[in-house]
Coordinates of C-alpha atoms and ligand atoms in Angstrom, one line a residue:
X1 CA 141.6 74.1 152.7
X2 CA 140.1 77.3 154.1
X3 CA 141.2 80.4 155.8
X4 CA 144.3 80.9 153.8
X5 CA 145.1 84.5 153.4
X6 CA 145.7 85.8 149.9
X7 CA 148.8 87.6 150.9
X8 CA 152.2 86.2 151.5
X9 CA 152.9 85.8 155.2
X10 CA 156.1 84.0 156.0
X11 CA 158.5 86.0 158.2
X12 CA 162.1 85.1 158.1
X13 CA 162.1 84.1 154.5
X14 CA 165.3 84.6 152.5
X15 CA 166.2 83.7 149.0
X16 CA 168.7 81.1 148.0
X17 CA 168.3 80.5 144.3
X18 CA 169.6 77.2 143.1
X19 CA 170.4 75.8 146.5
X20 CA 171.4 72.2 145.8
X21 CA 169.6 70.7 148.8
X22 CA 167.9 67.4 149.0
X23 CA 164.3 67.3 150.0
X24 CA 163.0 65.8 153.2
X25 CA 166.2 66.3 155.2
X26 CA 165.8 66.9 158.9
X27 CA 168.8 68.6 160.5
X28 CA 168.2 69.2 164.1
X29 CA 170.7 71.7 165.4
X30 CA 169.9 71.4 169.0
X31 CA 171.3 74.8 169.5
X32 CA 168.9 77.3 170.8
X33 CA 169.5 80.8 169.6
X34 CA 171.9 79.7 166.9
X35 CA 169.4 80.0 164.1
X36 CA 168.4 83.1 162.3
X37 CA 165.7 84.9 164.2
X38 CA 162.4 85.1 162.5
X39 CA 162.3 88.3 160.6
X40 CA 159.4 90.3 159.4
X41 CA 159.7 90.2 155.7
X42 CA 157.3 88.2 153.6
X43 CA 158.7 85.3 151.7
X44 CA 158.0 86.6 148.2
X45 CA 159.5 89.9 148.9
X46 CA 162.9 88.2 149.2
X47 CA 162.8 84.9 147.5
X48 CA 164.3 86.1 144.3
X49 CA 167.0 88.3 145.7
X50 CA 169.4 85.8 147.1
X51 CA 170.5 88.4 149.5
X52 CA 172.2 86.0 151.8
X53 CA 172.8 83.2 149.4
X54 CA 176.1 82.1 150.8
X55 CA 174.7 81.5 154.3
X56 CA 171.6 79.7 153.2
X57 CA 173.5 77.5 150.7
X58 CA 176.0 76.5 153.3
X59 CA 173.4 75.4 155.7
X60 CA 171.4 73.5 153.2
X61 CA 174.4 71.9 151.5
X62 CA 175.5 70.3 154.8
X63 CA 172.6 68.0 154.8
X64 CA 172.9 66.6 151.3
X65 CA 174.9 63.6 152.2
X66 CA 172.4 62.1 154.6
X67 CA 169.2 63.4 153.1
X68 CA 168.6 61.5 149.9
X69 CA 168.1 58.1 151.4
X70 CA 165.8 59.4 154.1
X71 CA 163.5 61.0 151.6
X72 CA 160.3 59.1 151.1
X73 CA 158.0 61.8 150.1
X74 CA 157.5 62.9 146.6
X75 CA 156.4 66.5 146.7
X76 CA 158.6 67.5 143.9
X77 CA 158.0 64.4 141.9
X78 CA 157.2 65.3 138.3
X79 CA 157.2 69.0 139.1
X80 CA 159.2 71.3 137.0
X81 CA 161.1 73.5 139.4
X82 CA 162.0 77.1 138.9
X83 CA 165.5 76.5 140.2
X84 CA 164.9 78.9 143.1
X85 CA 164.9 78.0 146.7
X86 CA 162.8 79.8 149.3
X87 CA 163.7 79.6 152.9
X88 CA 161.2 80.2 155.7
X89 CA 161.4 80.1 159.4
X90 CA 158.5 78.9 161.5
X91 CA 158.4 79.4 165.3
X92 CA 156.1 78.0 167.9
X93 CA 153.8 79.8 170.3
X94 CA 151.7 77.6 172.5
X95 CA 149.9 75.2 170.2
X96 CA 150.4 77.3 167.0
X97 CA 153.0 77.6 164.3
X98 CA 154.0 81.2 163.7
X99 CA 153.4 81.9 160.9
X100 CA 150.9 79.3 160.1
X101 CA 150.8 80.0 156.4
X102 CA 153.8 80.2 154.0
X103 CA 153.3 81.3 150.4
X104 CA 155.9 80.7 147.8
X105 CA 156.2 81.2 144.1
X106 CA 154.9 78.2 142.3
X107 CA 157.9 76.0 141.2
X108 CA 160.2 77.1 144.0
X109 CA 161.8 74.7 146.3
X110 CA 160.9 75.5 149.9
X111 CA 163.2 74.8 152.9
X112 CA 161.7 75.4 156.3
X113 CA 163.5 75.9 159.6
X114 CA 161.4 75.0 162.6
X115 CA 162.6 77.0 165.6
X116 CA 160.9 75.4 168.6
X117 CA 160.3 78.5 170.7
X118 CA 157.6 76.7 172.6
X119 CA 158.0 75.0 176.0
X120 CA 157.7 71.4 174.8
X121 CA 158.8 69.0 172.1
X122 CA 157.2 69.4 168.7
X123 CA 157.8 68.4 165.1
X124 CA 156.7 69.4 161.6
X125 CA 155.4 66.8 159.2
X126 CA 154.3 67.6 155.7
X127 CA 151.7 65.7 153.7
X128 CA 153.9 63.4 151.8
X129 CA 156.1 62.5 154.7
X130 CA 158.9 65.1 154.9
X131 CA 159.6 65.7 158.6
X132 CA 161.9 67.6 160.9
X133 CA 161.8 64.8 163.4
X134 CA 161.2 65.6 167.0
X135 CA 162.6 69.0 168.0
X136 CA 163.2 69.7 171.7
X137 CA 162.1 72.9 173.3
X138 CA 164.7 75.5 172.4
X139 CA 166.2 73.6 169.5
X140 CA 165.6 73.9 165.8
X141 CA 165.6 71.7 162.7
X142 CA 165.2 72.1 159.0
X143 CA 163.2 70.2 156.4
X144 CA 163.1 70.4 152.7
X145 CA 159.6 70.6 151.4
X146 CA 160.6 70.1 147.8
X147 CA 159.3 72.0 144.8
X148 CA 155.9 73.6 145.7
X149 CA 153.3 73.8 142.9
X150 CA 150.1 73.7 145.0
X151 CA 148.8 73.7 148.5
X152 CA 150.5 71.5 151.0
X153 CA 149.5 70.9 154.6
X154 CA 151.8 70.4 157.5
X155 CA 151.2 69.7 161.2
X156 CA 152.8 68.6 164.4
X157 CA 152.5 64.8 164.7
X158 CA 152.6 64.5 168.5
X159 CA 149.3 63.1 169.6
X160 CA 146.8 65.9 170.2
X161 CA 148.9 68.7 168.9
X162 CA 147.3 68.8 165.4
X163 CA 143.9 68.8 167.0
X164 CA 144.9 71.7 169.2
X165 CA 145.8 73.8 166.1
X166 CA 149.4 73.0 165.2
X167 CA 148.7 73.1 161.4
X168 CA 150.9 74.8 158.8
X169 CA 149.6 75.7 155.4
X170 CA 151.8 76.1 152.4
X171 CA 150.4 77.8 149.3
X172 CA 151.9 78.5 145.8
X173 CA 151.3 81.9 144.3
X174 CA 148.8 82.6 147.0
X175 CA 146.5 79.9 145.9
X176 CA 144.7 77.9 148.6
X177 CA 143.5 75.5 145.9
X178 CA 145.1 74.2 142.8
X179 CA 146.7 71.2 141.3
X180 CA 147.3 68.7 144.0
X181 CA 150.8 67.5 144.3
X182 CA 151.6 63.9 143.8
X183 CA 152.4 63.4 147.5
X184 CA 149.0 64.4 148.5
X185 CA 147.2 62.0 146.2
X186 CA 149.5 59.3 147.4
X187 CA 148.8 59.7 151.1
X188 CA 145.2 60.9 151.1
X189 CA 146.2 63.8 153.4
X190 CA 146.1 66.7 150.9
X191 CA 143.5 69.3 151.7
X192 CA 142.0 67.5 154.7
X193 CA 142.1 70.5 156.9
X194 CA 139.6 68.9 159.3
X195 CA 141.6 65.8 159.8
X196 CA 142.9 66.7 163.2
X197 CA 144.3 64.8 166.0
X198 CA 146.4 62.0 164.6
X199 CA 150.1 62.0 164.1
X200 CA 151.3 60.5 160.9
X201 CA 152.3 57.4 162.6
X202 CA 148.9 57.0 164.2
X203 CA 146.9 57.2 161.1
X204 CA 144.7 54.3 160.2
X205 CA 141.3 52.9 161.2
X206 CA 140.5 52.8 164.9
X207 CA 140.9 49.5 166.7
X208 CA 137.7 47.7 167.1
X209 CA 137.0 46.5 170.7
X210 CA 135.7 43.1 171.3
X211 CA 134.0 43.1 174.7
X212 CA 133.9 39.3 174.7
X213 CA 137.7 38.9 174.3
X214 CA 139.5 36.8 176.9
X215 CA 142.5 38.2 178.7
X216 CA 145.6 37.6 176.5
X217 CA 148.1 34.9 177.3
X218 CA 150.5 36.0 179.9
X219 CA 148.6 39.2 180.8
X220 CA 148.8 40.2 184.4
X221 CA 146.2 42.6 185.7
X222 CA 147.3 45.8 187.5
X223 CA 147.5 44.7 191.2
X224 CA 144.4 46.2 192.8
X225 CA 145.3 44.8 196.3
X226 CA 146.6 47.7 198.3
X227 CA 149.6 47.4 200.7
X228 CA 149.7 49.4 203.9
X229 CA 151.5 52.7 204.0
X230 CA 155.3 51.9 204.3
X231 CA 157.0 52.8 207.6
X232 CA 158.8 56.1 207.9
X233 CA 157.7 59.7 207.2
X234 CA 159.8 60.4 204.0
X235 CA 158.9 58.6 200.9
X236 CA 161.3 58.8 198.0
X237 CA 160.2 57.6 194.6
X238 CA 161.5 57.9 191.1
X239 CA 158.8 58.1 188.4
X240 CA 160.3 57.5 185.0
X241 CA 158.2 58.4 182.0
X242 CA 158.2 55.9 179.1
X243 CA 156.1 55.5 176.0
X244 CA 155.3 51.8 175.9
X245 CA 154.1 50.1 172.7
X246 CA 151.6 47.2 172.7
X247 CA 150.0 47.6 176.1
X248 CA 146.8 45.6 176.6
X249 CA 143.9 48.0 177.3
X250 CA 141.1 45.4 177.3
X251 CA 138.6 44.1 174.8
X252 CA 141.3 42.5 172.6
X253 CA 143.1 45.8 171.9
X254 CA 146.6 47.1 172.5
X255 CA 147.7 50.7 172.4
X256 CA 150.9 52.7 172.8
X257 CA 150.6 54.0 176.3
X258 CA 152.4 56.9 177.9
X259 CA 153.4 55.8 181.4
X260 CA 154.9 56.5 184.7
X261 CA 157.2 53.6 185.5
X262 CA 155.9 51.5 182.7
X263 CA 152.3 51.0 183.8
X264 CA 149.0 52.8 183.3
X265 CA 148.0 53.9 185.9
X266 CA 151.4 54.6 187.4
X267 CA 152.4 53.3 190.8
X268 CA 150.0 53.9 193.8
X269 CA 152.0 55.8 196.4
X270 CA 150.9 55.7 200.0
X271 CA 151.7 57.5 203.3
X272 CA 150.2 59.3 206.3
X273 CA 149.2 62.8 207.0
X274 CA 152.3 64.8 207.6
X275 CA 154.6 62.6 205.5
X276 CA 157.0 64.0 202.9
X277 CA 157.2 62.7 199.4
X278 CA 160.3 63.3 197.4
X279 CA 159.7 62.5 193.8
X280 CA 162.2 62.4 191.0
X281 CA 160.6 62.7 187.6
X282 CA 162.7 61.4 184.7
X283 CA 161.5 61.8 181.1
X284 CA 162.7 58.9 179.0
X285 CA 159.9 59.5 176.5
X286 CA 160.1 61.0 173.0
X287 CA 158.2 64.2 173.8
X288 CA 157.8 66.6 176.7
X289 CA 156.1 65.4 179.9
X290 CA 155.5 66.7 183.4
X291 CA 153.7 65.8 186.6
X292 CA 151.2 67.4 188.9
X293 CA 150.5 65.9 192.4
X294 CA 147.2 67.0 193.8
X295 CA 148.4 65.5 197.1
X296 CA 150.8 68.5 197.6
X297 CA 150.3 72.2 198.2
X298 CA 153.0 73.8 196.1
X299 CA 153.6 76.7 193.7
X300 CA 153.2 75.0 190.3
X301 CA 155.6 77.0 188.2
X302 CA 158.8 75.1 188.7
X303 CA 157.8 71.6 189.7
X304 CA 155.0 71.1 187.2
X305 CA 156.9 72.4 184.2
X306 CA 157.3 70.3 181.1
X307 CA 160.7 68.7 180.6
X308 CA 162.4 67.5 177.5
X309 CA 163.3 63.9 176.9
X310 CA 166.4 63.1 178.8
X311 CA 165.7 65.7 181.6
X312 CA 164.6 65.2 185.1
X313 CA 163.3 67.3 188.0
X314 CA 162.7 66.8 191.7
X315 CA 159.2 67.5 193.1
X316 CA 158.8 67.4 196.9
X317 CA 155.7 67.9 198.9
X318 CA 154.3 67.3 202.4
X319 CA 150.9 65.5 202.6
X320 CA 148.9 68.0 204.6
X321 CA 145.6 66.3 204.1
X322 CA 144.1 62.8 204.0
X323 CA 142.5 61.4 200.9
X324 CA 143.2 59.6 197.6
X325 CA 144.8 62.2 195.4
X326 CA 145.3 62.2 191.6
X327 CA 148.6 62.7 190.0
X328 CA 148.9 63.2 186.3
X329 CA 151.0 64.6 183.4
X330 CA 150.2 68.3 182.9
X331 CA 151.7 68.8 179.5
X332 CA 149.3 70.1 176.9
X333 CA 147.0 68.7 175.8
X334 CA 146.6 67.3 179.3
X335 CA 143.4 65.4 178.3
X336 CA 145.5 63.4 175.8
X337 CA 148.4 62.8 178.1
X338 CA 146.1 61.7 180.9
X339 CA 144.0 59.5 178.7
X340 CA 147.1 57.9 177.3
X341 CA 147.9 56.5 180.7
X342 CA 149.7 59.3 182.5
X343 CA 147.9 59.2 185.8
X344 CA 148.0 57.6 189.2
X345 CA 147.1 58.1 192.8
X346 CA 148.7 59.1 196.1
X347 CA 146.8 57.7 199.2
X348 CA 147.2 59.7 202.4
X349 CA 145.7 57.7 205.2
X350 CA 143.4 59.7 207.6
X351 CA 144.4 59.6 211.2
X352 CA 142.9 56.6 212.9
X353 CA 142.0 54.7 209.8
X354 CA 140.4 51.5 210.9
X355 CA 141.8 48.1 209.9
X356 CA 139.9 46.0 207.4
X357 CA 140.2 42.5 206.0
X358 CA 141.0 43.6 202.5
X359 CA 141.8 46.9 200.7
X360 CA 141.6 47.4 197.0
X361 CA 142.3 50.5 194.8
X362 CA 140.3 51.1 191.6
X363 CA 141.2 54.1 189.4
X364 CA 138.6 54.7 186.7
X365 CA 139.7 56.2 183.4
X366 CA 138.7 56.5 179.8
X367 CA 140.3 55.0 176.8
X368 CA 140.0 56.6 173.4
X369 CA 141.3 54.1 170.9
X370 CA 143.6 54.9 168.0
X371 CA 144.5 52.2 165.6
X372 CA 145.6 48.8 167.0
X373 CA 148.9 49.4 168.7
X374 CA 148.6 53.2 168.0
X375 CA 148.3 56.2 170.2
X376 CA 145.2 57.8 171.8
X377 CA 142.8 59.4 169.3
X378 CA 142.8 63.1 170.2
X379 CA 139.5 63.8 168.4
X380 CA 137.7 61.3 170.5
X381 CA 139.2 62.8 173.6
X382 CA 138.0 66.2 172.7
X383 CA 134.5 64.8 172.0
X384 CA 134.5 62.9 175.3
X385 CA 133.6 59.7 173.4
X386 CA 135.7 56.9 174.8
X387 CA 135.7 53.4 173.3
X388 CA 136.5 51.7 176.5
X389 CA 136.2 52.5 180.2
X390 CA 138.4 50.9 182.8
X391 CA 139.5 50.3 186.3
X392 CA 143.3 50.4 186.6
X393 CA 144.1 50.7 182.9
X394 CA 142.5 47.8 181.2
X395 CA 138.8 47.3 180.5
X396 CA 137.1 44.2 182.0
X397 CA 140.4 42.9 183.5
X398 CA 138.9 42.2 186.9
X399 CA 135.7 40.8 185.4
X400 CA 137.9 38.1 183.8
X401 CA 140.2 37.8 186.7
X402 CA 138.1 38.6 189.8
X403 CA 139.1 40.3 193.0
X404 CA 138.9 38.0 195.9
X405 CA 137.2 38.0 199.3
X406 CA 135.7 35.7 201.9
X407 CA 132.2 35.8 203.4
X408 CA 132.1 38.0 206.5
X409 CA 135.1 40.1 205.5
X410 CA 135.1 43.8 205.5
X411 CA 136.4 45.2 202.2
X412 CA 137.5 48.7 201.6
X413 CA 137.7 50.1 198.0
X414 CA 139.7 53.2 197.5
X415 CA 138.3 54.8 194.3
X416 CA 139.7 57.6 192.2
X417 CA 138.2 59.1 189.1
X418 CA 141.2 59.9 186.8
X419 CA 139.0 60.9 183.9
X420 CA 140.2 62.8 182.0
X421 CA 136.6 64.0 181.5
X422 CA 133.9 61.6 182.7
X423 CA 132.6 61.0 186.2
X424 CA 131.9 57.7 188.0
X425 CA 129.1 56.4 190.2
X426 CA 130.8 53.6 192.1
X427 CA 128.5 50.8 193.2
X428 CA 128.8 47.2 194.2
X429 CA 125.8 45.0 193.2
X430 CA 124.3 43.3 196.3
X431 CA 126.1 45.4 198.9
X432 CA 125.6 48.7 200.8
X433 CA 128.4 50.9 202.0
X434 CA 128.3 51.5 205.7
X435 CA 131.4 53.7 205.6
X436 CA 132.0 56.4 203.0
X437 CA 135.0 58.7 202.9
X438 CA 134.6 61.4 200.2
X439 CA 137.2 64.0 199.4
X440 CA 138.7 64.4 202.8
X441 CA 135.8 63.6 205.1
X442 CA 133.6 60.7 206.3
X443 CA 130.1 60.9 205.0
X444 CA 129.2 57.7 206.8
X445 CA 131.0 55.8 209.5
X446 CA 134.4 57.0 210.7
X447 CA 137.5 56.1 212.5
X448 CA 135.6 54.4 215.3
X449 CA 134.8 51.7 212.8
X450 CA 131.8 49.4 213.0
X451 CA 129.2 49.3 215.7
X452 CA 127.8 52.7 215.0
X453 CA 124.2 53.3 215.9
X454 CA 123.4 55.4 212.8
X455 CA 121.6 53.2 210.3
X456 CA 122.1 55.1 207.1
X457 CA 123.8 53.5 204.2
X458 CA 125.1 54.4 200.8
X459 CA 124.6 52.8 197.4
X460 CA 127.1 54.7 195.2
X461 CA 130.1 56.9 195.6
X462 CA 129.8 59.7 193.0
X463 CA 133.1 61.2 191.8
X464 CA 133.9 63.9 189.3
X465 CA 137.2 63.7 187.4
X466 CA 140.0 64.1 190.0
X467 CA 137.9 63.3 193.0
X468 CA 138.4 60.3 195.2
X469 CA 137.5 58.5 198.4
X470 CA 136.8 55.1 199.8
X471 CA 133.9 52.9 200.7
X472 CA 133.5 49.9 202.9
X473 CA 131.1 47.0 203.0
X474 CA 130.9 43.6 204.7
X475 CA 130.5 40.7 202.2
X476 CA 127.5 38.7 203.5
X477 CA 127.9 35.4 201.7
X478 CA 129.6 33.4 198.9
X479 CA 128.8 35.0 195.5
X480 CA 130.0 37.1 192.6
X481 CA 129.5 40.8 193.3
X482 CA 129.7 43.1 190.3
X483 CA 131.8 46.2 191.1
X484 CA 130.7 48.9 188.6
X485 CA 130.2 52.4 187.7
X486 CA 126.4 52.8 187.7
X487 CA 126.7 55.0 184.7
X488 CA 125.9 51.8 182.9
X489 CA 127.0 52.7 179.4
X490 CA 130.4 53.2 180.9
X491 CA 130.2 49.9 182.8
X492 CA 129.4 48.2 179.5
X493 CA 132.5 49.7 178.0
X494 CA 134.6 48.0 180.7
X495 CA 134.5 49.9 184.0
X496 CA 133.4 46.8 185.9
X497 CA 135.0 44.1 188.1
X498 CA 133.8 41.1 190.0
X499 CA 134.4 40.7 193.7
X500 CA 134.4 36.9 194.0
X501 CA 133.5 35.8 197.5
X502 CA 134.3 32.1 198.2
X503 CA 135.0 30.0 201.3
Ligands
CU601 CU1 152.9 63.6 179.3

């Protein structure tokens, strides 16, 4: 470990010698403001005084009954304790623990109260396994770190939070190095300050994609065929956030995906210019989430705020302008929430949109694999190094189950680049686009439809993250037309489809 100050720095510490607490006991109070406010005194200034012994002991003693069986760590295993207990309070500011270092006298038992003063759910996990469990914004919880004889690292286990800096360092007698505790040797976590990004539950080797893997039995691709905008001018939708295990993401891999209404991408909403969308966002996940609709012009403060599990909010907007607009979770780190599946599109038809024979929607996004069945790897997200690229949430899905057309048909592809970080160059092998609508305006063609005299064409629609549009082409003959990003390394990772034209 590095960067550990040599002075004690734990505000809010009090002394409670001999507190008979059991280690590893999470005790969420759920009562904002009920906990002791973080003070300004360093832990070691108070840890032998026992000034508020009665209060601290009562709080700790309350958890003894449930704690022992929950304890799986072993940070005190074999250590000879001093018989003293040090209490420390840790608060949250943004993506930091405050303080981020706690120093105790070697041999003391450490009990930490995590007061979640941030605006979203967090937890605190120590190397060795002791955890507060998830703590809602405004709530607090305690954990018993056991007897401290050497450095111990802690972090927030929610995907992406550790990589963003939510790391807590515990030192004994001011030493940043020393005899490793048994728990650290057992888990391999001890001292790996650079091991960012994964939650404890997500640790393990990355899943290995197999680009030749067939679609799994029973898998149904996301429906790329687009229905017309529904009648009416007010569109009411409920988007419920869930975190879904074992979602197929292509190439033989499943991941835990964070979703709107159970799918990644979320539902494609559609209306016309001037329509109103009334969205109810419900958070049935295990952490904070939120939503940001690019299709609306709103003050973001209230409607885009993060909400705790179990909460909901209403987000209304009027579609002032045509286009295909991204929506996404905007809870930090947004890159991880978006990459984990929390994105979708709102299509607002331009006035006079011409009829076509078929309409498809393809939303390109990146997939950064954690372990098989695990959550997104935040380090890969930060490095913009995806394992898979996909249209509509699963790599290669429409290559293995092609989109359909007939010769002579005019096909429109609505295309959205959801990112979170990489662009697309949307191309269909063998075809040229005679109509291109990019970010709110026709670059080629227009509402008058075919029959134009201008003979220019387009080979690719280039989109940066959060840009969208549509292209049209007439399929000339029977054949298999590859639909790709012409950023070929990304195509080869799965951002490709087949448009199968048959009689
Ligand atoms: Cu989210």
